[in-house]
Coordinates of C-alpha atoms and ligand atoms in Angstrom, one line a residue:
X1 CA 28.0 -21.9 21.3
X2 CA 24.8 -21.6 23.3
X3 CA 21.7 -20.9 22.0
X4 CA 20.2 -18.1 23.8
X5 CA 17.0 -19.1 25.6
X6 CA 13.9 -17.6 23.5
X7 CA 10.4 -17.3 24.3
X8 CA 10.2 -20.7 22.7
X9 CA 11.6 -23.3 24.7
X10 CA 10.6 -26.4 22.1
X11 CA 9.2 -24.5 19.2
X12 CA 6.3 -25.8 17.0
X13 CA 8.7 -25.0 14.0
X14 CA 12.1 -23.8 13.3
X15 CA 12.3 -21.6 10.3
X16 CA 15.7 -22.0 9.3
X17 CA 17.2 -18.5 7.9
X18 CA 15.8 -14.9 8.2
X19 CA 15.5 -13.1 5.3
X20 CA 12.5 -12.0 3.9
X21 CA 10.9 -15.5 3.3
X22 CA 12.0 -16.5 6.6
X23 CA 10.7 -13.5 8.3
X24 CA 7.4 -13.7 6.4
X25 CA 6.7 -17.5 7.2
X26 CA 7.3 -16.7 10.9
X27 CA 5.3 -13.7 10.9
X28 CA 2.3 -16.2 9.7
X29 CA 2.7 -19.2 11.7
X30 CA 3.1 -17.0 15.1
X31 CA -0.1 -14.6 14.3
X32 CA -1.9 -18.3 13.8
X33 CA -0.8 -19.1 17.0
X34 CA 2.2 -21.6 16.8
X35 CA 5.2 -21.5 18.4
X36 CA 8.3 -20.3 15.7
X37 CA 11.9 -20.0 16.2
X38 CA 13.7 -18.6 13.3
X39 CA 17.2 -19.1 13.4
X40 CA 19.7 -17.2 11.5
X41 CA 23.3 -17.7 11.0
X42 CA 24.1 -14.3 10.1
X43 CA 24.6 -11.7 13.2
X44 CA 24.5 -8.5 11.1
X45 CA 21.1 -7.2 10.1
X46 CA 19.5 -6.5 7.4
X47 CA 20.5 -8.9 4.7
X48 CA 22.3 -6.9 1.7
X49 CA 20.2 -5.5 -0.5
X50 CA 19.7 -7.7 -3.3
X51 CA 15.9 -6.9 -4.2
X52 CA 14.7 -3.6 -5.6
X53 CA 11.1 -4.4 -7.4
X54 CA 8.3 -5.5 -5.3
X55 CA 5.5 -6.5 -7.6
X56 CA 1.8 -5.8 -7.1
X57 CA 0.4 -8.9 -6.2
X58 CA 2.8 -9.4 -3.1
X59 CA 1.7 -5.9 -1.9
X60 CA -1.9 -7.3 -1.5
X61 CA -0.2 -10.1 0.8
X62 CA 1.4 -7.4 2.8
X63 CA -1.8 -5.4 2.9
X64 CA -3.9 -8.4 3.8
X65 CA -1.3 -7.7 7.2
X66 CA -1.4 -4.6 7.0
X67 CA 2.2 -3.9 6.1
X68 CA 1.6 -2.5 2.4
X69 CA 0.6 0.7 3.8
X70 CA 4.5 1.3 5.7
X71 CA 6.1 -0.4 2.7
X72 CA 5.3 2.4 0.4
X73 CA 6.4 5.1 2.7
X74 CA 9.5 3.5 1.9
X75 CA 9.6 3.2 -1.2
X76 CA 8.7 5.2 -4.9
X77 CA 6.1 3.7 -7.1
X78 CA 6.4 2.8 -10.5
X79 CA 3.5 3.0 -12.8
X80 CA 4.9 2.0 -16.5
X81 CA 8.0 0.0 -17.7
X82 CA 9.0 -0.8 -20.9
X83 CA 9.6 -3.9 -21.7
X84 CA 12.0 -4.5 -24.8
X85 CA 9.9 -4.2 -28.0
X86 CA 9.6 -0.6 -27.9
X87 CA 6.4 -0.2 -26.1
X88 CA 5.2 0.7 -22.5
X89 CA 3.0 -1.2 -20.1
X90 CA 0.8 0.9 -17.9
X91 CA 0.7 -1.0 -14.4
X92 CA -2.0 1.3 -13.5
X93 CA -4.6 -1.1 -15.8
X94 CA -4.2 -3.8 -13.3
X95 CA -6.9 -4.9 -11.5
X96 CA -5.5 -4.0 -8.0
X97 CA -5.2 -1.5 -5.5
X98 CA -1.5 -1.7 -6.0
X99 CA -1.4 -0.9 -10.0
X100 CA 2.4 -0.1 -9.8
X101 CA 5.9 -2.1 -9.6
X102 CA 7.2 -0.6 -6.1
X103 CA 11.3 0.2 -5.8
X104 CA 12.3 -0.4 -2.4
X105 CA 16.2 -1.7 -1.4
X106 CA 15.6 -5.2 0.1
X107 CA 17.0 -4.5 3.8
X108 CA 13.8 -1.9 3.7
X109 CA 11.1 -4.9 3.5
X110 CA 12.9 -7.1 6.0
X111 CA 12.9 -4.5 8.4
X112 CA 9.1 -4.1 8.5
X113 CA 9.0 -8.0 8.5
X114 CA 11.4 -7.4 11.3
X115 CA 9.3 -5.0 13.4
X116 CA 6.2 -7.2 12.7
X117 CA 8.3 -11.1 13.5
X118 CA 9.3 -9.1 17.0
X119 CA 5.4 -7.9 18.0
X120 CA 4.5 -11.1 17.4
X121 CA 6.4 -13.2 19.8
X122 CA 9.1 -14.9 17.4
X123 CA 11.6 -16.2 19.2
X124 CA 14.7 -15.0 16.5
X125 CA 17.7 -16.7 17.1
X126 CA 21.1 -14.9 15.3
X127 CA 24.5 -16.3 15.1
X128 CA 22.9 -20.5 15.2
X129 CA 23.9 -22.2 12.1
X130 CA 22.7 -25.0 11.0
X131 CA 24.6 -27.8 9.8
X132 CA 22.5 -31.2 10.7
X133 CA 19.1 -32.2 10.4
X134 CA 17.3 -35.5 11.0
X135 CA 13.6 -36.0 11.1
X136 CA 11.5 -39.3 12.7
X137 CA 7.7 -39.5 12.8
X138 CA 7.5 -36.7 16.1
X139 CA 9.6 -34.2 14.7
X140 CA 12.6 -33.1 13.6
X141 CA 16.1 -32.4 15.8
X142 CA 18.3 -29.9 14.1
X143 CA 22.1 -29.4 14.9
X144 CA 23.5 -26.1 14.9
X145 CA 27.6 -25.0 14.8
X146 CA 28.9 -25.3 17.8
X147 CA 27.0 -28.3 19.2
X148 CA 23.2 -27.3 20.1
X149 CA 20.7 -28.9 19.1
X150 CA 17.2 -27.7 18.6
X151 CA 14.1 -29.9 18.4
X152 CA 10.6 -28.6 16.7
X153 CA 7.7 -30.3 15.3
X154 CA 8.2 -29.1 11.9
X155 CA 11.0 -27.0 9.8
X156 CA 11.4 -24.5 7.0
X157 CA 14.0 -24.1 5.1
X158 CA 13.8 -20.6 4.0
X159 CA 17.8 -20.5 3.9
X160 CA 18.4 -19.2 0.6
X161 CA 20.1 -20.4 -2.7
X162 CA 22.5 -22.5 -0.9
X163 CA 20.4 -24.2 1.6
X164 CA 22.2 -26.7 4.3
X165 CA 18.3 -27.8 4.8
X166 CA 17.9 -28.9 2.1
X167 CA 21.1 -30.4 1.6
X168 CA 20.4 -32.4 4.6
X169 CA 17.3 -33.5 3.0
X170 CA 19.2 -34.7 0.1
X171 CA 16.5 -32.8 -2.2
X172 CA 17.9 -31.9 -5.9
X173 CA 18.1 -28.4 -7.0
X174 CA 17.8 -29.0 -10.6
X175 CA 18.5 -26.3 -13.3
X176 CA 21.6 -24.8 -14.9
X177 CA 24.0 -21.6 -14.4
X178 CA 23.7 -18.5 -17.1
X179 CA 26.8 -17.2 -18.6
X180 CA 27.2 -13.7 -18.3
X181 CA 28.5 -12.0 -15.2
X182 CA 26.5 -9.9 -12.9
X183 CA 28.3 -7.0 -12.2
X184 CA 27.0 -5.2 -9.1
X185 CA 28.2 -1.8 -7.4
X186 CA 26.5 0.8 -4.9
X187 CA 27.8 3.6 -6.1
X188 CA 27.4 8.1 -5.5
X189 CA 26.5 9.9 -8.6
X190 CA 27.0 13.7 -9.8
X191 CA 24.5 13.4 -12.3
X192 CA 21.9 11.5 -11.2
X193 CA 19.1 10.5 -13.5
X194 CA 16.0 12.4 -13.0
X195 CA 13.9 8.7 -13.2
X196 CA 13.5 6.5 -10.5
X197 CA 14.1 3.0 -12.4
X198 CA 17.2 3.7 -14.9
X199 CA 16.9 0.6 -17.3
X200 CA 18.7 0.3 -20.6
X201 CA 18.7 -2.9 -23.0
X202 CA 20.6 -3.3 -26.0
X203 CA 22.8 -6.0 -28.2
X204 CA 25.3 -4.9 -25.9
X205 CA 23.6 -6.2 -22.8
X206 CA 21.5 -4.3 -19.7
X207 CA 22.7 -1.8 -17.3
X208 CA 20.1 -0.5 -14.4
X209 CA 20.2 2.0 -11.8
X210 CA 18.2 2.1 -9.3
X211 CA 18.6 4.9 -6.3
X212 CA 18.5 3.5 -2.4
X213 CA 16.8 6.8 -1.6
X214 CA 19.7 8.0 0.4
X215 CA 21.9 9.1 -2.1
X216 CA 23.3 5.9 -3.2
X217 CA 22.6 4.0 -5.8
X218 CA 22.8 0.1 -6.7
X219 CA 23.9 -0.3 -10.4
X220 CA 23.8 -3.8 -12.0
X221 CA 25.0 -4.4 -15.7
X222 CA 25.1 -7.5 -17.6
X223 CA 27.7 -6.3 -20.6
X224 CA 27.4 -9.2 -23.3
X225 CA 31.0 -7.5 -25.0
X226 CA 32.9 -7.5 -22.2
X227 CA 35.9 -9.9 -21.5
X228 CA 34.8 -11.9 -18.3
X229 CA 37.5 -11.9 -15.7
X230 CA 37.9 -14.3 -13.1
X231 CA 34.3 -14.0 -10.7
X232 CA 37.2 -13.7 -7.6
X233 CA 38.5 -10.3 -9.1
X234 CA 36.9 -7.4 -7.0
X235 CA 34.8 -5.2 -9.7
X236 CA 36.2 -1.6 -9.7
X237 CA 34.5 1.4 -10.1
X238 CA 36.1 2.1 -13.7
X239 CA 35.0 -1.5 -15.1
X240 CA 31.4 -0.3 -13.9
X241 CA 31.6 3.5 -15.7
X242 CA 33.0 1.6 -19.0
X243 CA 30.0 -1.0 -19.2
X244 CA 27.9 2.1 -18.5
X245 CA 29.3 4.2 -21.3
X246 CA 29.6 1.2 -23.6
X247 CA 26.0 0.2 -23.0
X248 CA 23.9 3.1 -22.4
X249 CA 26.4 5.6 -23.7
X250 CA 26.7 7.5 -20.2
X251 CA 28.7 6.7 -16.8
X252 CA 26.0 9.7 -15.0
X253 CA 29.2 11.1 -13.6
X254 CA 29.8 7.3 -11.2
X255 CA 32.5 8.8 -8.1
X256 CA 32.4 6.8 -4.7
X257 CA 31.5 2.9 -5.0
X258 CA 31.5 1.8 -1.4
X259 CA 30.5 -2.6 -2.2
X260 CA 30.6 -4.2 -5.6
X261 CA 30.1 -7.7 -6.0
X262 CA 30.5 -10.0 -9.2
X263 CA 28.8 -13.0 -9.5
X264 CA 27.0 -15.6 -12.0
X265 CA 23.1 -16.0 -11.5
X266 CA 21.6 -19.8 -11.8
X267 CA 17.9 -21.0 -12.9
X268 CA 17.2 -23.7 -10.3
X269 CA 14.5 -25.5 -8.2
X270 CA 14.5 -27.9 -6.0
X271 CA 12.7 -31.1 -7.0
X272 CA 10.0 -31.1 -4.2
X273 CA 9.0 -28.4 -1.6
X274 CA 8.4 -31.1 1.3
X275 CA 9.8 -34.0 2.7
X276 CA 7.9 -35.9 5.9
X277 CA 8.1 -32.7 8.3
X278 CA 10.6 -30.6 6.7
X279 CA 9.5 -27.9 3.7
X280 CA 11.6 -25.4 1.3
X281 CA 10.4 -22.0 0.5
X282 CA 12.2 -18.6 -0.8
X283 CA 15.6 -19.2 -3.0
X284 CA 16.2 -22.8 -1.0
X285 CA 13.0 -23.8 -3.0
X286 CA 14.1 -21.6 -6.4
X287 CA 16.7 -19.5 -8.2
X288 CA 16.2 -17.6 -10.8
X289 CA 17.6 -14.6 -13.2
X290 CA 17.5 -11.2 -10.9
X291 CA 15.7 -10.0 -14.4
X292 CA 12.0 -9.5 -13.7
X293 CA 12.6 -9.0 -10.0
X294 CA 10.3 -11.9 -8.9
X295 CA 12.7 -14.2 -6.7
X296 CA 11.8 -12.4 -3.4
X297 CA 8.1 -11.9 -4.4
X298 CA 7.6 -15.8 -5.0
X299 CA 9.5 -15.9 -1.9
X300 CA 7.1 -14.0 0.1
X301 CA 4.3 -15.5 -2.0
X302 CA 5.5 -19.2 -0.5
X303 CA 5.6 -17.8 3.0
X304 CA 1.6 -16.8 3.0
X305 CA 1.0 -20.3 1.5
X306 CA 2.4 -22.6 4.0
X307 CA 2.1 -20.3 6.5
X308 CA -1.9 -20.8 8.0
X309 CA -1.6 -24.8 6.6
X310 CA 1.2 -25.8 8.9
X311 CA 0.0 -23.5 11.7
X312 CA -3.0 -25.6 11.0
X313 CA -1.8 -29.2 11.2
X314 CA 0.0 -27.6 14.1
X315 CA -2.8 -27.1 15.9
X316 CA -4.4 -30.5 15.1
X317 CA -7.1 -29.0 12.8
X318 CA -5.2 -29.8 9.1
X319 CA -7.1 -32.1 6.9
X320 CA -5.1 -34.8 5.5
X321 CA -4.2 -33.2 2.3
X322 CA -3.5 -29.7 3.4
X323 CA 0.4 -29.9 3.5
X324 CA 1.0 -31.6 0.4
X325 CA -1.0 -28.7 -1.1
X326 CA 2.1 -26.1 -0.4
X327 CA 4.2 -28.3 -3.0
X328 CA 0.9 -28.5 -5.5
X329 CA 0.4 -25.2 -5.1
X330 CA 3.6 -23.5 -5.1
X331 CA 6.0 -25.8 -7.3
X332 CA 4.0 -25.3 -10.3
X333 CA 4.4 -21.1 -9.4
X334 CA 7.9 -21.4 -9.2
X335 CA 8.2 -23.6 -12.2
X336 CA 6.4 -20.5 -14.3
X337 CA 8.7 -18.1 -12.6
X338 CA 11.7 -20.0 -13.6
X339 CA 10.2 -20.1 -17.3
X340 CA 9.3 -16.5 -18.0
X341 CA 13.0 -15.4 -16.4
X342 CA 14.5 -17.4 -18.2
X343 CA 13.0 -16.4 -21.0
X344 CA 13.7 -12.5 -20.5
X345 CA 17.0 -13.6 -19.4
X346 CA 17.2 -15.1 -23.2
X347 CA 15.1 -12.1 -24.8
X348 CA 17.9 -8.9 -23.9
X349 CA 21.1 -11.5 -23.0
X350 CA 21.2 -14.7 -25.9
X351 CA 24.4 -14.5 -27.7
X352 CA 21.9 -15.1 -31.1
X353 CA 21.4 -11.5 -32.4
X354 CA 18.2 -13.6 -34.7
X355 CA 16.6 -14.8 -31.9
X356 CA 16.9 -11.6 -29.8
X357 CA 15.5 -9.7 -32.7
X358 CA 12.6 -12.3 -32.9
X359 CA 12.2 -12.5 -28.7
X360 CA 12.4 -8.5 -28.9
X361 CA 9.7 -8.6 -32.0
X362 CA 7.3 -10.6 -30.4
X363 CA 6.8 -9.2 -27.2
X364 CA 6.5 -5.7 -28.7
X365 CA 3.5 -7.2 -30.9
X366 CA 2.2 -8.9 -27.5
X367 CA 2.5 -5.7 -25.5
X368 CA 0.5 -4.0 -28.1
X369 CA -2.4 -5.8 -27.9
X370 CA -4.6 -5.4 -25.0
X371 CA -4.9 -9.2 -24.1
X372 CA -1.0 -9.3 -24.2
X373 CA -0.3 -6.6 -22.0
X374 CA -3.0 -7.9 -19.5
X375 CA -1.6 -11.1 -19.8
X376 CA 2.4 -10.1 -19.2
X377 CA 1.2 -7.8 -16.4
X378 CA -0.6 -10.4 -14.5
X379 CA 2.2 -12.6 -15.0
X380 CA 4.7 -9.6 -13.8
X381 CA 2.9 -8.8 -11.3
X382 CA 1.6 -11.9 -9.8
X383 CA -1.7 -10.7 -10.0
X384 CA -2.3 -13.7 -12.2
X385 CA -1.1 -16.6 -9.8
X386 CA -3.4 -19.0 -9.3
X387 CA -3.8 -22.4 -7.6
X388 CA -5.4 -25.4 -9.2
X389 CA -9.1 -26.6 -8.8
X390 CA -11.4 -29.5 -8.8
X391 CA -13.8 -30.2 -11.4
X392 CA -17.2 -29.2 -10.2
X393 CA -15.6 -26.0 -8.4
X394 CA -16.4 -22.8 -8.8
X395 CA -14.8 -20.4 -11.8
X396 CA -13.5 -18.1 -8.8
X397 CA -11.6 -21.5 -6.4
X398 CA -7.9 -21.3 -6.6
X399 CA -7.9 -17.0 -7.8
X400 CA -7.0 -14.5 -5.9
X401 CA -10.5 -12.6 -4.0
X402 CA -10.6 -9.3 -5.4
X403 CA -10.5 -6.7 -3.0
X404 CA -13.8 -5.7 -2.8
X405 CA -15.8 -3.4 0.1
X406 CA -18.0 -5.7 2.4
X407 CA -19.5 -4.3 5.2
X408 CA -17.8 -1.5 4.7
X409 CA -13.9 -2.9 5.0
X410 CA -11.9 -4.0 2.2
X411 CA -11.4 -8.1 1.9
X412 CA -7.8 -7.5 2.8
X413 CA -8.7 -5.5 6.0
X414 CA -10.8 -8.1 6.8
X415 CA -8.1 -10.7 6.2
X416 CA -5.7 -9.2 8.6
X417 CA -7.0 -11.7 11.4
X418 CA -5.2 -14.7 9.3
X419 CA -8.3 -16.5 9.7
X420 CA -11.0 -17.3 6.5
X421 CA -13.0 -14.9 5.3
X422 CA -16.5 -15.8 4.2
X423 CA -18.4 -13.0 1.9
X424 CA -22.4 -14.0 1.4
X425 CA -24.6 -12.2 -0.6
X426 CA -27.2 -12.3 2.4
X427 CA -27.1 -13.5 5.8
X428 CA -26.3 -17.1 6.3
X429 CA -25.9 -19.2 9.9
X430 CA -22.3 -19.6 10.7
X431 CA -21.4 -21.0 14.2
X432 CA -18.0 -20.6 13.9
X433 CA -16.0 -17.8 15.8
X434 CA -13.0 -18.4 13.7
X435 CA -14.3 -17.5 10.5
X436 CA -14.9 -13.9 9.9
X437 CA -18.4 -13.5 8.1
X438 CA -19.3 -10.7 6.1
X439 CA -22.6 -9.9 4.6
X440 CA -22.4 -7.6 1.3
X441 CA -23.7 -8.5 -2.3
X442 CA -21.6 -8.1 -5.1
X443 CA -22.8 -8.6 -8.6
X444 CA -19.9 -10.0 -10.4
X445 CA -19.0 -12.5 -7.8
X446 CA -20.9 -15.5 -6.7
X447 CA -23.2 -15.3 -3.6
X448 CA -20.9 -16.7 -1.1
X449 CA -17.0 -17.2 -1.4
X450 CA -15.2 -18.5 1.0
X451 CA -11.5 -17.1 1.5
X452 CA -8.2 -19.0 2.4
X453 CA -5.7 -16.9 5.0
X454 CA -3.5 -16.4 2.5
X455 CA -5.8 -14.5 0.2
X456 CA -7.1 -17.1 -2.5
X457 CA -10.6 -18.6 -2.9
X458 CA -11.2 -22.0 -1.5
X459 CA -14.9 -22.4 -1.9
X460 CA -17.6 -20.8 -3.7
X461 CA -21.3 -20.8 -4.8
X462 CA -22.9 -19.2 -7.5
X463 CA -26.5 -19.2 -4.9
X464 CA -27.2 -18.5 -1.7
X465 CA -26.4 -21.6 0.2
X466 CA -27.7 -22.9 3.5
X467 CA -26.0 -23.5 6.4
X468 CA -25.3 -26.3 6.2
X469 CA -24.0 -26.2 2.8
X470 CA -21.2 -23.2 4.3
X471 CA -20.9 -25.6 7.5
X472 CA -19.6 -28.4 4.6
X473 CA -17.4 -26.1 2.8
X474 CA -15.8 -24.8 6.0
X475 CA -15.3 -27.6 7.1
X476 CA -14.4 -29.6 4.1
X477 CA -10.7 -27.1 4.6
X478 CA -10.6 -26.4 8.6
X479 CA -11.2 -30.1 10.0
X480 CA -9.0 -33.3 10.0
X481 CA -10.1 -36.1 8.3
Ligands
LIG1 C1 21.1 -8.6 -8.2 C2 19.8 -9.2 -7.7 C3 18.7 -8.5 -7.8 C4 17.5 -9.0 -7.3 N1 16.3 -8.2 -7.4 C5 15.2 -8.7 -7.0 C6 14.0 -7.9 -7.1 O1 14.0 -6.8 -7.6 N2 12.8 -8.5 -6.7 C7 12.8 -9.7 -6.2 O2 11.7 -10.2 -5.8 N3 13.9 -10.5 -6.0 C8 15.1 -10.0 -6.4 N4 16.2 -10.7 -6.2 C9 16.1 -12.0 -5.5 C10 16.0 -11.9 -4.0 O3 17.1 -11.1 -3.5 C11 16.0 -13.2 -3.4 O4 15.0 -14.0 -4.0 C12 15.6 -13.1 -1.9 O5 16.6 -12.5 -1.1 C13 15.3 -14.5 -1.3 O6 14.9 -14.4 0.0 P1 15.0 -15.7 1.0 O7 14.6 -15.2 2.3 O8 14.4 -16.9 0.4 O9 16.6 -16.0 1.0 P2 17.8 -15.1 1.5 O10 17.5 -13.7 1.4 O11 19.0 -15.6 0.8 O12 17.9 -15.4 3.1 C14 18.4 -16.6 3.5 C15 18.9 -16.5 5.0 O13 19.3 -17.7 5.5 C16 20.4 -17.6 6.3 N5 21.1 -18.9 6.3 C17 21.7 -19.5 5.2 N6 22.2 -20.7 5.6 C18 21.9 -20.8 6.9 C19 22.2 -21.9 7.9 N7 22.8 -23.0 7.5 N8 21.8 -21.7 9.1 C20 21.1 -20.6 9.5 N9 20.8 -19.5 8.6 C21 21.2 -19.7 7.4 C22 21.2 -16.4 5.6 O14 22.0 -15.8 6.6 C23 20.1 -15.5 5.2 O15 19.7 -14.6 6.1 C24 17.4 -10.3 -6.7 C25 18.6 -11.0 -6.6 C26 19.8 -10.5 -7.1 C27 21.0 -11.3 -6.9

């Protein structure tokens, strides 16, 4: 097969698989100015729909590109769950513009990443699979089906659960497989429910539906009582109404079913991100339990992170520690992400009825108290994600800036360049045209604050410092060393 020519003859990266973390990390790397090619094996597009929930914190990523505004056009905000336990959590109290979980099918998200990948000047590549990969201390040469081969200074492998990249890099993907089938099936209804998020958890196991917004809806059941057949048998549309009935007691009059899909979900992640000049993000980096909804928001979240540091050592101005920071930063994320799934997984699916009551019991207590609600929303949500600091630093380095008015435009307005933000209290000398400077004070933050790209705080100073105090700190992240 031959590669169609792109407008990247030798690409600064290959991103290796389009879907939405794919799409995201070449969205970031080209608006810094690198040269991407994203290759994709699949010729069909969008993806299937897999994700539904896209959490708060990942629509201030998408904001801070100014894509959260088209998402929710798309899509019907949720303001309160209810988590087993027998209360509700109000996503409204989160500290956010975006206090809501927002349903929108998968194929939705990717197209806006789509649109955005294509104004930007990726070069996307369909129908190139790759099956080789070697790297030497230059680059990396990458063999696609068919007998091209592609050469780039860097790759991603953002090519999901079953990634040939990191295959290739002979990287473990430790973790286990659950027991109990997923049963999936897009489905018409006669009696639609009147909610948007149809969720129902019991000892008998969890059935959700959750409406595309064309008519069609995507129901996915996990029924604990049910004999498993073999995961090769196709699902039919009366195995889906008896789970239904058996588990929430009604099939909400289930007619056409026009895919289904039967499968086992797995709790995975690789052992490192990064190896010489090949990385992992999205489901090649980590699997977890669809429960929660968080595998394509850590996804996403992966994509803003390496994004602006390998478009940095790209361009020659990455200090020495920058790329090792992606697996610091994010393998620790993903690690949590894996814990708290698999702990929900365990709260509404363990076959112990004892420790289900006592999962069930506890986070009903938690979820009463203010702290615990705050604290399981920020965890939801990703609001909460943060990146490690160094002694001396800051309270506010490694947290997500709030989105606070400067100058009169929102942080994440002003972030839409992809280039640090510094905030000062007053005005402070700055000679550098690729740092956007704002002057505004703000009480309950420090008097300057320097922001990362991707949205987190990289330096900051309780007092006005002088210039060449914010020369240092710009510097200490921008230059080689
Ligand atoms: C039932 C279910 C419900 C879910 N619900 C949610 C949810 O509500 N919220 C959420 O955040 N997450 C959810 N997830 C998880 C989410 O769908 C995934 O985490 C997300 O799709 C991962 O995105 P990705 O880009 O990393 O990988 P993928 O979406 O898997 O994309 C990988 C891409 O790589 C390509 N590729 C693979 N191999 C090669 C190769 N060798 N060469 C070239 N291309 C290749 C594929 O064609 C594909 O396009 C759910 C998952 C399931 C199963």
């Amino acid at each position: 097969m031959q590669l169609p020519s792109g407008l990247v003859a030798t690409p600064d990266v290959v991103v290796v698989g389009a879907g939405p973390t794919g799409l995201m990390l070449a969205c970031e790397l080209a608006l810094a100015g690198s040269g991407v090619k994203l290759l994709d094996e699949r010729t069909d597009m969008p993806n299937i729909t897999r994700a539904f929930a896209v959490h708060a914190r990942t629509l201030e990523l998408l904001d801070a590109r100014d894509m959260a505004d088209e998402l929710l056009t798309r899509g019907v905000p949720v303001r309160e769950i209810a988590p087993p336990g027998g209360t509700t959590l109000d996503l409204g109290e989160l500290p956010t513009r975006f206090g809501m979980v927002l349903i929108v099918p998968q194929s939705g998200t990717e197209k806006i990443l789509q649109v955005r990948a294509d104004d930007l000047g990726v070069d996307i590549v369909r129908g190139a699979e790759v099956v080789g990969l070697t790297q030497d201390g230059d680059g990396v040469s990458l063999d696609c089906a068919g007998g091209d081969t592609v050469r780039a200074g860097y790759v991603v492998g953002s090519d999901g659960a079953h990634s040939t990249v990191r295959g290739q890099l002979g990287i473990d993907f430790v973790g286990k497989q659950y027991q109990t089938h997923i049963l999936l099936a897009d489905l018409q209804l006669t009696e639609a429910p009147s909610e948007t998020l149809t969720g129902v958890t019991n000892e008998k196991g969890v059935a959700l539906l959750i409406p595309f917004g064309d008519g069609w809806f995507r129901a996915i059941v996990w029924d604990r009582l049910r004999e498993q057949a073999p995961l090769s048998e196709p699902v039919t549309l009366g195995e889906i109404r008896d789970s239904f009935g058996r588990i929430v007691g009604h099939d909400y009059g289930m007619t056409e079913m026009r895919w289904s899909s039967r499968f086992l979900s797995e709790r995975r992640q690789a052992r490192h991100y990064r190896k010489g000049r090949a990385f992992l993000a999205g489901d090649a980096a980590h699997v977890h339990s669809p429960l929660g909804g968080q595998g394509m928001n850590t996804g996403i979240g992966d994509a803003m992170n390496l994004g602006w540091k390998l478009a940095a050592a790209v361009r020659g101005s990455a200090p020495s520690w920058l790329l090792d920071s992606y697996e610091s930063e994010r393998h620790p994320v993903g690690e949590s992400v894996l814990r708290a799934t698999d702990a929900f997984n365990q709260l509404v699916l363990s076959n112990s009825r004892a420790r289900r009551l006592l999962r069930t019991a506890l986070v009903g207590t938690a979820t009463r108290l203010p702290r615990g609600r705050r604290l399981i929303g920020e965890r939801l949500s990703g609001i909460g994600i943060a990146y490690p600091h160094q002694r001396g630093d800051d309270w506010m380095v490694g947290r997500r800036m709030p989105d606070i008015v400067c100058d009169g435009k929102r942080v994440y307005e002003l972030l839409r360049e992809g280039k640090f933000v510094l905030v000062t209290a007053a005005p402070v000398e700055l000679d550098r045209p690729d740092i956007v400077h704002a002057v505004d004070a703000h009480p309950e933050l420090p008097d300057a604050v320097l922001v990362r790209p991707d949205s987190y705080v990289a330096w900051a100073s309780e007092r006005l410092p002088d210039a060449a105090e914010v020369a240092a700190a710009v510097d200490r992240w921008t230059r080689v060393t």
